[in-house]
PDB file of N, CA and C in Angstrom:
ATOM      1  N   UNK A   1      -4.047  48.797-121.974  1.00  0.00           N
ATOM      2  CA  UNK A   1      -5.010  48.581-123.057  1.00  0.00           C
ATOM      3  C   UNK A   1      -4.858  47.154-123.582  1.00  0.00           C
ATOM      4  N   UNK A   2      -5.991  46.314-123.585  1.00  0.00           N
ATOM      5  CA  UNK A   2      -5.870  44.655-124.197  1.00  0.00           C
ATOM      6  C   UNK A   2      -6.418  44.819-125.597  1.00  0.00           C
ATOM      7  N   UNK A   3      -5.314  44.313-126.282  1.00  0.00           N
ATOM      8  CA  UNK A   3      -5.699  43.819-127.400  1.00  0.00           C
ATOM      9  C   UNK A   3      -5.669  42.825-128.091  1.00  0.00           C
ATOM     10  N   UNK A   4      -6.474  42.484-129.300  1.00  0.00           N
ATOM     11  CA  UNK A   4      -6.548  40.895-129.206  1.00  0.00           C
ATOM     12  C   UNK A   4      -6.735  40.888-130.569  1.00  0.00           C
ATOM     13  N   UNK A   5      -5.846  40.507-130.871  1.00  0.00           N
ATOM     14  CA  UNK A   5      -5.696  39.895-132.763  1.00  0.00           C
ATOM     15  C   UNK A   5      -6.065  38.428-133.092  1.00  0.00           C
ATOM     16  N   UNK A   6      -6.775  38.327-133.847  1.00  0.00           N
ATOM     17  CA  UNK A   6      -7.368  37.390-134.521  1.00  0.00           C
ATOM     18  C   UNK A   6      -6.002  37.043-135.319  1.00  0.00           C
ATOM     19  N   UNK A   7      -5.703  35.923-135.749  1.00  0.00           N
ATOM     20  CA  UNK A   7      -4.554  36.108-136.882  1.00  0.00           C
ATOM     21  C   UNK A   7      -5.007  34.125-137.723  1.00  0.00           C
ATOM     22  N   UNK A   8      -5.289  34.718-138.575  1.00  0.00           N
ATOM     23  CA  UNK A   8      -5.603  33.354-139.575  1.00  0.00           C
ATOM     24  C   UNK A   8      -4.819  32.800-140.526  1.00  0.00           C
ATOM     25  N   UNK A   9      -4.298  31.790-140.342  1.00  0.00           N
ATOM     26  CA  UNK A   9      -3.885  30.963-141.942  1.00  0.00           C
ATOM     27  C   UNK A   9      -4.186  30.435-142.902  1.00  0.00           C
ATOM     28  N   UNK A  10      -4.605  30.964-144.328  1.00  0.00           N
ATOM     29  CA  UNK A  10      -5.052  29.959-145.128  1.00  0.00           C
ATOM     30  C   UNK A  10      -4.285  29.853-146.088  1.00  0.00           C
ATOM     31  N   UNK A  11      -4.421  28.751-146.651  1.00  0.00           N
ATOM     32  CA  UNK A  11      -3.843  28.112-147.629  1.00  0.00           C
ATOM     33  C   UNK A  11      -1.901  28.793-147.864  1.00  0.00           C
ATOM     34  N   UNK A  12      -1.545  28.789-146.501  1.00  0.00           N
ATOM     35  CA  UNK A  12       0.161  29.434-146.213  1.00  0.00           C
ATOM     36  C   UNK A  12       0.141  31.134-146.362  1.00  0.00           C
ATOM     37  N   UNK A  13      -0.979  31.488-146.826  1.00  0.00           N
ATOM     38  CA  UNK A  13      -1.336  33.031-146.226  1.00  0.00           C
ATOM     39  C   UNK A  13      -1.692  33.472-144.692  1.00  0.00           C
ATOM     40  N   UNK A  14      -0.681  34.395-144.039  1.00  0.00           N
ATOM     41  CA  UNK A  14      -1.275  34.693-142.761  1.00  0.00           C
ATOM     42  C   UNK A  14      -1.835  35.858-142.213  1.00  0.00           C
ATOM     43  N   UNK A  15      -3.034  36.041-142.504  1.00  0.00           N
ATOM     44  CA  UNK A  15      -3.748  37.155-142.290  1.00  0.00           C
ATOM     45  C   UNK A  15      -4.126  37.664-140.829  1.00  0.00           C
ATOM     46  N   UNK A  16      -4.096  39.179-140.246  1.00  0.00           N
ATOM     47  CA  UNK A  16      -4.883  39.659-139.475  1.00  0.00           C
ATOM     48  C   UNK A  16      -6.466  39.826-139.415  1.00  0.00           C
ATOM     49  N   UNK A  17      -7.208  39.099-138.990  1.00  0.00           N
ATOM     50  CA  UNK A  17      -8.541  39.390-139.895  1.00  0.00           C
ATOM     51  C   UNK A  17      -9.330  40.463-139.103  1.00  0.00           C
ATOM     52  N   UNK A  18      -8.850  40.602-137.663  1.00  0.00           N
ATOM     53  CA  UNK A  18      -9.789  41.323-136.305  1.00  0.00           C
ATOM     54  C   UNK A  18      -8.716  41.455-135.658  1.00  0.00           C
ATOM     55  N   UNK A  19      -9.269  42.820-135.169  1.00  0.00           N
ATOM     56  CA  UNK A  19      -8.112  43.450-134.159  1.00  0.00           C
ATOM     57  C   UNK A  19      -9.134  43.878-133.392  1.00  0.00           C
ATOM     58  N   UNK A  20      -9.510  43.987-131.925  1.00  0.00           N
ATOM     59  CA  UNK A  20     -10.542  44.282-131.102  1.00  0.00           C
ATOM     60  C   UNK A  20      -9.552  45.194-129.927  1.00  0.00           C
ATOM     61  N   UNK A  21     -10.098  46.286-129.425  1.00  0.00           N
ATOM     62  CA  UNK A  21      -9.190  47.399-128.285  1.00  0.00           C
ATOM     63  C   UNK A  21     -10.311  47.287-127.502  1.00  0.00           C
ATOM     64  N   UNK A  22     -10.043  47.056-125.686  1.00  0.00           N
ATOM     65  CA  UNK A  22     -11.092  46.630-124.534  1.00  0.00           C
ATOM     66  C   UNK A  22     -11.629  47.833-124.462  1.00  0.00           C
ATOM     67  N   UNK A  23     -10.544  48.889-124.574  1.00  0.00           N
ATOM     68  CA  UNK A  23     -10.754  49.959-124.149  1.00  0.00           C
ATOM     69  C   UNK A  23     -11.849  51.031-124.723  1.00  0.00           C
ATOM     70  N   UNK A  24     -12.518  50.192-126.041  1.00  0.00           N
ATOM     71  CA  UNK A  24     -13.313  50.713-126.795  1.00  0.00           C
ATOM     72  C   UNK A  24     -14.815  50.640-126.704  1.00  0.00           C
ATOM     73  N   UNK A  25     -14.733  49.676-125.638  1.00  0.00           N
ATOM     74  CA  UNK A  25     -16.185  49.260-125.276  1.00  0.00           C
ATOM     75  C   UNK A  25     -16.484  49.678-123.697  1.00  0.00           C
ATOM     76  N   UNK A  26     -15.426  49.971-123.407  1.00  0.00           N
ATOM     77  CA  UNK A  26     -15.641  50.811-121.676  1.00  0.00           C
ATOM     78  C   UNK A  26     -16.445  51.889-121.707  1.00  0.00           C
ATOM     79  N   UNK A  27     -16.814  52.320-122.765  1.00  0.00           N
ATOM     80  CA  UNK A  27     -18.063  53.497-122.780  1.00  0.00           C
ATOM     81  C   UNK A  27     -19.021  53.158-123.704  1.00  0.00           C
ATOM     82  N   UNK A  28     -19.349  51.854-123.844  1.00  0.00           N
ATOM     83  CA  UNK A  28     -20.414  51.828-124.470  1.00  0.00           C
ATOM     84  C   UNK A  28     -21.524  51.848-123.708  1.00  0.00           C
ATOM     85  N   UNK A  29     -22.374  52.444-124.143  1.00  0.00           N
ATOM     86  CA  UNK A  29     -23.887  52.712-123.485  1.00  0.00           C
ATOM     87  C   UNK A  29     -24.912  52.005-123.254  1.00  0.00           C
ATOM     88  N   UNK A  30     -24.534  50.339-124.127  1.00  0.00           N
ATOM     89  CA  UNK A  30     -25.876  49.816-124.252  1.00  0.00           C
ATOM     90  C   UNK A  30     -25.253  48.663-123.411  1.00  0.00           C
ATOM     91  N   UNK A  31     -24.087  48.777-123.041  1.00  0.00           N
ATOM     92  CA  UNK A  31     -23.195  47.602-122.000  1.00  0.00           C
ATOM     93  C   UNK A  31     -22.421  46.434-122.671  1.00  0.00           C
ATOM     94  N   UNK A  32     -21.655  46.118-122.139  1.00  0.00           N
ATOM     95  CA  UNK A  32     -21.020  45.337-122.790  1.00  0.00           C
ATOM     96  C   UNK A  32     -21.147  43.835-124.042  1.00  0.00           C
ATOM     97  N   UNK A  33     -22.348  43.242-123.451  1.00  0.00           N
ATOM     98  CA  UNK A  33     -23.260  41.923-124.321  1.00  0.00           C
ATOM     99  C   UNK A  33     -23.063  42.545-125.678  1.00  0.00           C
ATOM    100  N   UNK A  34     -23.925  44.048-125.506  1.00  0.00           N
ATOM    101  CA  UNK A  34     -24.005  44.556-126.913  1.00  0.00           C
ATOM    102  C   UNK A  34     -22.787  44.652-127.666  1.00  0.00           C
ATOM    103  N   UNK A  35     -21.237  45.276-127.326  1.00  0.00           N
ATOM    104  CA  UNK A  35     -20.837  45.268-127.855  1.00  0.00           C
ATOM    105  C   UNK A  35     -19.519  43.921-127.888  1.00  0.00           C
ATOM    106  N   UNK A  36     -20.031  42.985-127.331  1.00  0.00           N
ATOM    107  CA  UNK A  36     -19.452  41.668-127.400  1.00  0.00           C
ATOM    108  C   UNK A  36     -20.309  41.253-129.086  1.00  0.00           C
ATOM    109  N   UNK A  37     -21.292  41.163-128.834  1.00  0.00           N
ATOM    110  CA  UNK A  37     -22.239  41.096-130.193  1.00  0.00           C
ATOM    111  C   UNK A  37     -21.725  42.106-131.588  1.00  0.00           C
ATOM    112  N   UNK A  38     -21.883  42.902-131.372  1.00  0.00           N
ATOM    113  CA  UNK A  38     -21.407  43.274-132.843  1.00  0.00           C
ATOM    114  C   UNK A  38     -20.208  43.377-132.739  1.00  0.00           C
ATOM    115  N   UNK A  39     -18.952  42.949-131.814  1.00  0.00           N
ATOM    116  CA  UNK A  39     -17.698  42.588-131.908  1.00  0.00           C
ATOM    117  C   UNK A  39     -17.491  41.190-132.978  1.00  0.00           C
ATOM    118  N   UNK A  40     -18.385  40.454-132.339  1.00  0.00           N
ATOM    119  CA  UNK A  40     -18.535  38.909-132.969  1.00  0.00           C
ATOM    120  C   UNK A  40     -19.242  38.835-134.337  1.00  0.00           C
ATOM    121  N   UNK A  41     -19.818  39.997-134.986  1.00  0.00           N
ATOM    122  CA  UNK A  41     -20.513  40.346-135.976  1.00  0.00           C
ATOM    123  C   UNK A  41     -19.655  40.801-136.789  1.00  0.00           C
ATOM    124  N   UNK A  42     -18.791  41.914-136.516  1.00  0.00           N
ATOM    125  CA  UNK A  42     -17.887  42.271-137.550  1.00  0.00           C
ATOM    126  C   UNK A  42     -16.635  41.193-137.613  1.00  0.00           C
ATOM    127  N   UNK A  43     -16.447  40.198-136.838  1.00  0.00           N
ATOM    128  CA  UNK A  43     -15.509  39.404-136.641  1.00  0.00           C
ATOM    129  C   UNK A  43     -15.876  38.396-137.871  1.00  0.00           C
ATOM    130  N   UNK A  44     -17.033  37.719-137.638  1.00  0.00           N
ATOM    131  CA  UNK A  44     -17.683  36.759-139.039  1.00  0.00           C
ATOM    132  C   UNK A  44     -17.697  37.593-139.906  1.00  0.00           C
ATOM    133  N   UNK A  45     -18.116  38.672-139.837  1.00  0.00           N
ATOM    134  CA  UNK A  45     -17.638  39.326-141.669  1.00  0.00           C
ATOM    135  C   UNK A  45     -16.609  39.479-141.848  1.00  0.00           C
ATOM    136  N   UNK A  46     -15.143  39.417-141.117  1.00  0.00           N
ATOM    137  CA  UNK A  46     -13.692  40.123-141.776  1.00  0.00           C
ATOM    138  C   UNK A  46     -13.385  38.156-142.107  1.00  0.00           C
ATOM    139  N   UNK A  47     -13.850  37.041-141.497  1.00  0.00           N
ATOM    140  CA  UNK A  47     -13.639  35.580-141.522  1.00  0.00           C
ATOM    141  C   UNK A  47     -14.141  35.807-143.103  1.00  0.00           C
ATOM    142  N   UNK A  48     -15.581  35.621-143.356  1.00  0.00           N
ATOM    143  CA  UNK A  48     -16.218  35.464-144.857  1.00  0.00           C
ATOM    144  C   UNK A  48     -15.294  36.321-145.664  1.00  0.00           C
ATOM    145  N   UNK A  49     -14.911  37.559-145.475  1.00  0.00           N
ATOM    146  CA  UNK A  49     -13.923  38.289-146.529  1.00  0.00           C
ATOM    147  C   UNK A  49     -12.578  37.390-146.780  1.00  0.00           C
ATOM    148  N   UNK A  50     -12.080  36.998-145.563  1.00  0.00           N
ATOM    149  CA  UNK A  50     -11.286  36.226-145.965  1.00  0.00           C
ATOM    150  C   UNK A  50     -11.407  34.970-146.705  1.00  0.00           C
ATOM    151  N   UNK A  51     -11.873  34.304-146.602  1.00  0.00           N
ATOM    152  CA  UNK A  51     -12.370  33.250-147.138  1.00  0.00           C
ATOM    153  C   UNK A  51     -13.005  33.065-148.508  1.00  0.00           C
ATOM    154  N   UNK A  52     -13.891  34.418-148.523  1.00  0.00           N
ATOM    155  CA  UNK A  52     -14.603  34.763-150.371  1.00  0.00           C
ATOM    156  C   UNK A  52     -12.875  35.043-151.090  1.00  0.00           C
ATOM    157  N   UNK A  53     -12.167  35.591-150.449  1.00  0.00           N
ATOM    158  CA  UNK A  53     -10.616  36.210-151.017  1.00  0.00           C
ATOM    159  C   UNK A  53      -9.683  35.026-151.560  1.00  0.00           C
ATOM    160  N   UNK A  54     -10.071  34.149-150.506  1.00  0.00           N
ATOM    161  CA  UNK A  54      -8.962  32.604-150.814  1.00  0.00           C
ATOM    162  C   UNK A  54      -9.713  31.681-151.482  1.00  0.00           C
ATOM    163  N   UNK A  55     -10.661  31.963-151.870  1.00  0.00           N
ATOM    164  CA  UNK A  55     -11.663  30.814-152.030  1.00  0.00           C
ATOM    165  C   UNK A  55     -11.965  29.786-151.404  1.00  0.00           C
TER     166      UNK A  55
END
């Protein structure tokens, strides 16, 4: 199983912001693009949370 952590630093805080499992998209139905796409979708929203958080 690949997994792939995002891991961010700001301002000497080191956050996990995305954690993505391959194995979660091996049955997706609409194929992979799609869920590369809203992989990269919830990825910019956990970034902006972080960021609205640190200012």
């Amino acid at each position: 199983m690949n997994e792939i952590g995002i891991v961010k630093e700001v301002n000497g805080v080191t956050a996990i912001v995305a954690v993505t499992k391959k194995s979660s998209c091996d049955h997706c139905s609409d194929g992979a693009g799609t869920c590369l796409s809203k992989g990269n979708e919830m990825l910019i929203d956990a970034l902006n949370v972080v960021k609205a958080e640190v200012g």
